[in-house]
Short mmCIF file of N, CA and C in Angstrom, two decimals:
data_model
loop_
_atom_site.label_atom_id
_atom_site.label_comp_id
_atom_site.label_asym_id
_atom_site.label_seq_id
_atom_site.Cartn_x
_atom_site.Cartn_y
_atom_site.Cartn_z
N MET A 615 6.98 23.74 -7.96
CA MET A 615 7.10 23.86 -6.52
C MET A 615 6.10 22.96 -5.80
N GLY A 616 4.90 22.77 -6.35
CA GLY A 616 3.89 21.94 -5.72
C GLY A 616 4.34 20.50 -5.57
N SER A 617 5.07 19.96 -6.58
CA SER A 617 5.51 18.58 -6.48
C SER A 617 6.56 18.41 -5.40
N ILE A 618 7.37 19.46 -5.15
CA ILE A 618 8.37 19.38 -4.09
C ILE A 618 7.67 19.30 -2.74
N LEU A 619 6.64 20.13 -2.53
CA LEU A 619 5.90 20.08 -1.28
C LEU A 619 5.23 18.72 -1.12
N CYS A 620 4.67 18.20 -2.19
CA CYS A 620 4.03 16.89 -2.15
C CYS A 620 5.04 15.82 -1.78
N LEU A 621 6.23 15.89 -2.35
CA LEU A 621 7.27 14.92 -2.07
C LEU A 621 7.74 15.03 -0.62
N ASP A 622 7.89 16.28 -0.11
CA ASP A 622 8.25 16.46 1.29
C ASP A 622 7.20 15.83 2.19
N GLY A 623 5.95 16.02 1.86
CA GLY A 623 4.87 15.42 2.64
C GLY A 623 4.90 13.91 2.58
N ALA A 624 5.28 13.36 1.42
CA ALA A 624 5.39 11.91 1.29
C ALA A 624 6.48 11.38 2.19
N TYR A 625 7.63 12.03 2.20
CA TYR A 625 8.72 11.60 3.08
C TYR A 625 8.30 11.70 4.55
N GLU A 626 7.63 12.79 4.88
CA GLU A 626 7.18 12.98 6.26
C GLU A 626 6.23 11.85 6.65
N SER A 627 5.29 11.52 5.80
CA SER A 627 4.33 10.45 6.08
C SER A 627 5.02 9.10 6.18
N LEU A 628 5.91 8.82 5.24
CA LEU A 628 6.62 7.54 5.27
C LEU A 628 7.50 7.44 6.51
N ASN A 629 8.08 8.54 6.95
CA ASN A 629 8.92 8.51 8.14
C ASN A 629 8.12 8.32 9.42
N VAL A 630 6.88 8.76 9.44
CA VAL A 630 6.01 8.46 10.58
C VAL A 630 5.79 6.96 10.67
N VAL A 631 5.52 6.33 9.53
CA VAL A 631 5.34 4.88 9.50
C VAL A 631 6.65 4.17 9.87
N ALA A 632 7.77 4.65 9.33
CA ALA A 632 9.07 4.06 9.63
C ALA A 632 9.37 4.14 11.12
N GLU A 633 9.09 5.30 11.73
CA GLU A 633 9.34 5.46 13.17
C GLU A 633 8.46 4.49 13.96
N PHE A 634 7.20 4.37 13.57
CA PHE A 634 6.27 3.46 14.25
C PHE A 634 6.76 2.02 14.19
N LEU A 635 7.33 1.64 13.04
CA LEU A 635 7.82 0.27 12.85
C LEU A 635 9.24 0.07 13.34
N GLY A 636 9.87 1.14 13.82
CA GLY A 636 11.24 1.03 14.30
C GLY A 636 12.27 0.93 13.19
N LEU A 637 11.94 1.48 12.01
CA LEU A 637 12.84 1.43 10.87
C LEU A 637 13.62 2.73 10.74
N THR A 638 14.69 2.69 9.98
CA THR A 638 15.51 3.87 9.73
C THR A 638 14.72 4.90 8.94
N PRO A 639 14.77 6.18 9.33
CA PRO A 639 14.05 7.21 8.57
C PRO A 639 14.59 7.32 7.14
N LEU A 640 13.71 7.68 6.23
CA LEU A 640 14.08 7.84 4.83
C LEU A 640 14.62 9.25 4.60
N LYS A 641 15.59 9.36 3.71
CA LYS A 641 16.13 10.66 3.34
C LYS A 641 15.80 10.90 1.87
N PRO A 642 15.38 12.12 1.54
CA PRO A 642 15.03 12.41 0.14
C PRO A 642 16.18 12.11 -0.81
N SER A 643 15.84 11.40 -1.90
CA SER A 643 16.86 11.10 -2.90
C SER A 643 16.51 11.71 -4.25
N VAL A 644 15.32 12.28 -4.34
CA VAL A 644 14.90 12.93 -5.58
C VAL A 644 14.36 14.31 -5.24
N LYS A 645 14.39 15.20 -6.21
CA LYS A 645 13.91 16.56 -5.99
C LYS A 645 12.46 16.74 -6.43
N ARG A 646 12.04 15.98 -7.42
CA ARG A 646 10.68 16.11 -7.95
C ARG A 646 10.11 14.73 -8.25
N LEU A 647 8.78 14.67 -8.25
CA LEU A 647 8.13 13.43 -8.66
C LEU A 647 8.37 13.22 -10.14
N ARG A 648 8.66 12.01 -10.52
CA ARG A 648 8.97 11.73 -11.92
C ARG A 648 7.73 11.76 -12.82
N THR A 649 6.65 11.15 -12.36
CA THR A 649 5.48 11.07 -13.21
C THR A 649 4.34 11.97 -12.77
N GLY A 650 4.46 12.59 -11.61
CA GLY A 650 3.45 13.51 -11.13
C GLY A 650 2.19 12.84 -10.62
N GLY A 651 1.40 13.62 -9.95
CA GLY A 651 0.12 13.15 -9.45
C GLY A 651 0.24 12.06 -8.41
N LEU A 652 -0.90 11.49 -8.08
CA LEU A 652 -0.95 10.43 -7.07
C LEU A 652 -0.21 9.18 -7.54
N ASN A 653 -0.30 8.88 -8.84
CA ASN A 653 0.43 7.72 -9.36
C ASN A 653 1.94 7.91 -9.19
N GLY A 654 2.42 9.13 -9.43
CA GLY A 654 3.84 9.41 -9.23
C GLY A 654 4.23 9.31 -7.77
N LEU A 655 3.36 9.80 -6.90
CA LEU A 655 3.61 9.70 -5.47
C LEU A 655 3.68 8.23 -5.05
N LEU A 656 2.77 7.42 -5.54
CA LEU A 656 2.79 5.99 -5.23
C LEU A 656 4.07 5.34 -5.73
N ASP A 657 4.48 5.67 -6.95
CA ASP A 657 5.73 5.12 -7.48
C ASP A 657 6.91 5.51 -6.61
N GLU A 658 6.99 6.79 -6.23
CA GLU A 658 8.09 7.26 -5.39
C GLU A 658 8.07 6.58 -4.03
N ALA A 659 6.88 6.49 -3.43
CA ALA A 659 6.77 5.88 -2.11
C ALA A 659 7.20 4.42 -2.15
N LEU A 660 6.77 3.69 -3.16
CA LEU A 660 7.16 2.28 -3.28
C LEU A 660 8.66 2.15 -3.50
N ALA A 661 9.24 3.07 -4.27
CA ALA A 661 10.68 3.02 -4.53
C ALA A 661 11.49 3.34 -3.27
N LEU A 662 10.91 4.12 -2.37
CA LEU A 662 11.63 4.54 -1.16
C LEU A 662 11.57 3.52 -0.03
N LEU A 663 10.61 2.64 -0.09
CA LEU A 663 10.44 1.70 1.01
C LEU A 663 11.65 0.78 1.15
N PRO A 664 12.08 0.57 2.39
CA PRO A 664 13.20 -0.35 2.62
C PRO A 664 12.68 -1.80 2.59
N HIS A 665 12.54 -2.34 1.39
CA HIS A 665 11.89 -3.63 1.20
C HIS A 665 12.52 -4.75 2.05
N GLU A 666 13.84 -4.81 2.09
CA GLU A 666 14.49 -5.88 2.86
C GLU A 666 14.20 -5.75 4.35
N GLU A 667 14.24 -4.51 4.87
CA GLU A 667 13.94 -4.29 6.29
C GLU A 667 12.48 -4.65 6.59
N LEU A 668 11.58 -4.27 5.70
CA LEU A 668 10.16 -4.58 5.91
C LEU A 668 9.91 -6.09 5.86
N GLU A 669 10.56 -6.77 4.93
CA GLU A 669 10.41 -8.23 4.86
C GLU A 669 10.95 -8.90 6.12
N ALA A 670 12.09 -8.42 6.60
CA ALA A 670 12.66 -8.98 7.83
C ALA A 670 11.75 -8.72 9.02
N LEU A 671 11.19 -7.51 9.10
CA LEU A 671 10.27 -7.18 10.18
C LEU A 671 9.02 -8.04 10.10
N PHE A 672 8.51 -8.23 8.89
CA PHE A 672 7.33 -9.07 8.69
C PHE A 672 7.60 -10.49 9.18
N GLU A 673 8.73 -11.05 8.76
CA GLU A 673 9.08 -12.42 9.18
C GLU A 673 9.25 -12.51 10.69
N GLU A 674 9.89 -11.49 11.27
CA GLU A 674 10.08 -11.47 12.73
C GLU A 674 8.73 -11.46 13.44
N LYS A 675 7.82 -10.61 12.97
CA LYS A 675 6.50 -10.52 13.60
C LYS A 675 5.71 -11.82 13.43
N MET A 676 5.85 -12.45 12.28
CA MET A 676 5.17 -13.72 12.06
C MET A 676 5.68 -14.79 13.03
N GLN A 677 6.97 -14.71 13.38
CA GLN A 677 7.58 -15.69 14.28
C GLN A 677 7.30 -15.37 15.76
N THR A 678 7.24 -14.08 16.10
CA THR A 678 7.23 -13.70 17.52
C THR A 678 5.91 -13.16 18.03
N SER A 679 4.99 -12.82 17.14
CA SER A 679 3.73 -12.23 17.59
C SER A 679 2.55 -13.08 17.13
N PRO A 680 1.99 -13.86 18.05
CA PRO A 680 0.82 -14.66 17.67
C PRO A 680 -0.35 -13.80 17.18
N GLU A 681 -0.50 -12.60 17.75
CA GLU A 681 -1.58 -11.71 17.33
C GLU A 681 -1.39 -11.24 15.89
N PHE A 682 -0.16 -10.85 15.55
CA PHE A 682 0.14 -10.40 14.20
C PHE A 682 -0.08 -11.54 13.21
N LYS A 683 0.42 -12.71 13.55
CA LYS A 683 0.28 -13.88 12.67
C LYS A 683 -1.20 -14.21 12.46
N ALA A 684 -1.99 -14.17 13.54
CA ALA A 684 -3.42 -14.47 13.42
C ALA A 684 -4.13 -13.44 12.54
N LEU A 685 -3.78 -12.16 12.71
CA LEU A 685 -4.38 -11.11 11.89
C LEU A 685 -4.04 -11.32 10.42
N PHE A 686 -2.76 -11.55 10.13
CA PHE A 686 -2.36 -11.73 8.74
C PHE A 686 -3.04 -12.95 8.13
N GLU A 687 -3.10 -14.05 8.88
CA GLU A 687 -3.75 -15.26 8.37
C GLU A 687 -5.23 -15.05 8.14
N LYS A 688 -5.85 -14.27 9.02
CA LYS A 688 -7.28 -13.97 8.84
C LYS A 688 -7.49 -13.14 7.58
N LEU A 689 -6.64 -12.13 7.39
CA LEU A 689 -6.75 -11.32 6.18
C LEU A 689 -6.45 -12.14 4.93
N GLN A 690 -5.49 -13.03 5.03
CA GLN A 690 -5.10 -13.85 3.89
C GLN A 690 -6.21 -14.83 3.52
N SER A 691 -6.94 -15.33 4.51
CA SER A 691 -7.99 -16.30 4.23
C SER A 691 -9.35 -15.64 3.99
N PHE A 692 -9.36 -14.31 4.03
CA PHE A 692 -10.59 -13.57 3.78
C PHE A 692 -11.22 -14.04 2.49
N GLU A 693 -12.50 -14.15 2.49
CA GLU A 693 -13.21 -14.62 1.30
C GLU A 693 -13.12 -13.55 0.21
N TYR A 694 -12.13 -13.73 -0.65
CA TYR A 694 -11.84 -12.75 -1.69
C TYR A 694 -13.04 -12.55 -2.62
N LYS A 695 -13.80 -13.61 -2.84
CA LYS A 695 -14.97 -13.51 -3.72
C LYS A 695 -15.95 -12.46 -3.20
N GLN A 696 -16.10 -12.35 -1.89
CA GLN A 696 -17.00 -11.33 -1.32
C GLN A 696 -16.51 -9.92 -1.68
N LEU A 697 -15.21 -9.73 -1.61
CA LEU A 697 -14.64 -8.43 -1.95
C LEU A 697 -14.84 -8.12 -3.44
N VAL A 698 -14.62 -9.13 -4.28
CA VAL A 698 -14.82 -8.95 -5.72
C VAL A 698 -16.28 -8.62 -6.00
N ASP A 699 -17.19 -9.34 -5.35
CA ASP A 699 -18.62 -9.06 -5.55
C ASP A 699 -18.96 -7.63 -5.15
N LEU A 700 -18.43 -7.18 -4.01
CA LEU A 700 -18.68 -5.81 -3.58
C LEU A 700 -18.10 -4.83 -4.59
N PHE A 701 -16.87 -5.08 -5.02
CA PHE A 701 -16.19 -4.20 -5.97
C PHE A 701 -16.97 -4.09 -7.28
N GLU A 702 -17.47 -5.22 -7.77
CA GLU A 702 -18.12 -5.24 -9.07
C GLU A 702 -19.60 -4.86 -9.03
N ASN A 703 -20.27 -5.10 -7.90
CA ASN A 703 -21.72 -4.95 -7.87
C ASN A 703 -22.24 -3.77 -7.05
N SER A 704 -21.38 -3.08 -6.35
CA SER A 704 -21.83 -1.95 -5.54
C SER A 704 -21.76 -0.67 -6.36
N ALA A 705 -22.90 -0.02 -6.51
CA ALA A 705 -22.94 1.24 -7.25
C ALA A 705 -22.07 2.29 -6.57
N GLU A 706 -22.04 2.30 -5.24
CA GLU A 706 -21.23 3.27 -4.50
C GLU A 706 -19.74 3.04 -4.75
N VAL A 707 -19.33 1.78 -4.70
CA VAL A 707 -17.92 1.46 -4.93
C VAL A 707 -17.54 1.80 -6.37
N GLN A 708 -18.39 1.45 -7.32
CA GLN A 708 -18.09 1.74 -8.72
C GLN A 708 -18.03 3.25 -8.98
N ALA A 709 -18.88 4.02 -8.31
CA ALA A 709 -18.84 5.47 -8.45
C ALA A 709 -17.53 6.03 -7.90
N LEU A 710 -17.09 5.50 -6.76
CA LEU A 710 -15.82 5.93 -6.17
C LEU A 710 -14.66 5.56 -7.09
N VAL A 711 -14.67 4.34 -7.60
CA VAL A 711 -13.61 3.88 -8.50
C VAL A 711 -13.55 4.77 -9.74
N GLN A 712 -14.70 5.09 -10.30
CA GLN A 712 -14.73 5.94 -11.49
C GLN A 712 -14.22 7.33 -11.19
N LYS A 713 -14.58 7.87 -10.03
CA LYS A 713 -14.11 9.20 -9.64
C LYS A 713 -12.58 9.19 -9.50
N LEU A 714 -12.04 8.13 -8.91
CA LEU A 714 -10.58 8.02 -8.78
C LEU A 714 -9.93 7.93 -10.16
N ARG A 715 -10.51 7.12 -11.03
CA ARG A 715 -9.97 7.01 -12.40
C ARG A 715 -10.05 8.34 -13.14
N ASP A 716 -11.15 9.07 -12.94
CA ASP A 716 -11.30 10.39 -13.57
C ASP A 716 -10.20 11.34 -13.14
N HIS A 717 -9.68 11.14 -11.95
CA HIS A 717 -8.59 11.97 -11.43
C HIS A 717 -7.22 11.39 -11.79
N GLY A 718 -7.21 10.36 -12.65
CA GLY A 718 -5.95 9.81 -13.13
C GLY A 718 -5.30 8.80 -12.21
N ILE A 719 -6.05 8.28 -11.25
CA ILE A 719 -5.48 7.31 -10.32
C ILE A 719 -5.63 5.92 -10.91
N ASP A 720 -4.53 5.19 -10.91
CA ASP A 720 -4.51 3.83 -11.46
C ASP A 720 -5.06 2.85 -10.42
N VAL A 721 -6.38 2.79 -10.34
CA VAL A 721 -7.07 1.97 -9.35
C VAL A 721 -6.71 0.49 -9.54
N ASP A 722 -6.63 0.05 -10.77
CA ASP A 722 -6.33 -1.36 -11.03
C ASP A 722 -4.97 -1.74 -10.47
N ARG A 723 -4.01 -0.85 -10.59
CA ARG A 723 -2.67 -1.13 -10.06
C ARG A 723 -2.71 -1.24 -8.54
N ILE A 724 -3.44 -0.35 -7.89
CA ILE A 724 -3.56 -0.39 -6.43
C ILE A 724 -4.23 -1.69 -6.00
N VAL A 725 -5.29 -2.08 -6.70
CA VAL A 725 -5.98 -3.33 -6.38
C VAL A 725 -5.02 -4.52 -6.54
N GLU A 726 -4.22 -4.51 -7.61
CA GLU A 726 -3.27 -5.60 -7.83
C GLU A 726 -2.21 -5.66 -6.73
N LEU A 727 -1.74 -4.50 -6.25
CA LEU A 727 -0.77 -4.47 -5.16
C LEU A 727 -1.35 -5.08 -3.89
N VAL A 728 -2.60 -4.73 -3.57
CA VAL A 728 -3.25 -5.28 -2.38
C VAL A 728 -3.45 -6.78 -2.53
N LYS A 729 -3.91 -7.21 -3.71
CA LYS A 729 -4.12 -8.63 -3.96
C LYS A 729 -2.82 -9.41 -3.81
N ALA A 730 -1.75 -8.88 -4.36
CA ALA A 730 -0.45 -9.56 -4.29
C ALA A 730 0.03 -9.64 -2.85
N PHE A 731 -0.15 -8.57 -2.09
CA PHE A 731 0.32 -8.54 -0.70
C PHE A 731 -0.35 -9.64 0.12
N PHE A 732 -1.69 -9.78 -0.04
CA PHE A 732 -2.41 -10.77 0.75
C PHE A 732 -2.50 -12.14 0.10
N GLY A 733 -1.94 -12.27 -1.10
CA GLY A 733 -1.96 -13.57 -1.76
C GLY A 733 -3.32 -13.95 -2.29
N TRP A 734 -4.16 -12.95 -2.56
CA TRP A 734 -5.49 -13.22 -3.10
C TRP A 734 -5.36 -13.46 -4.60
N LYS A 735 -6.19 -14.35 -5.10
CA LYS A 735 -6.14 -14.67 -6.53
C LYS A 735 -7.44 -14.33 -7.19
#
């Protein structure tokens, strides 16, 4: 029963984002999380996202919103080495990462998703 409530909450959260972006609300297509936990929630959330609509919206914003384009370009050109240094050398960050891993969260996968999104190498 807990995974159903978690999944309902995931749909509710994703639909808030969808409404904000002007996208079609998502309808539940599964009854339970397949893999459970936060990793399962992330898998389900990624599977539910309307990738084509989001890509089209992204391209539209890049073409029509100078502010959005400037923000994305600034994030894309962010000095990735500074982030890596913080990630690797900060005791606080490493403690947080370890705590997340101890709870079964695939931190490396999340980092890779963020890196891929912003084109960081």
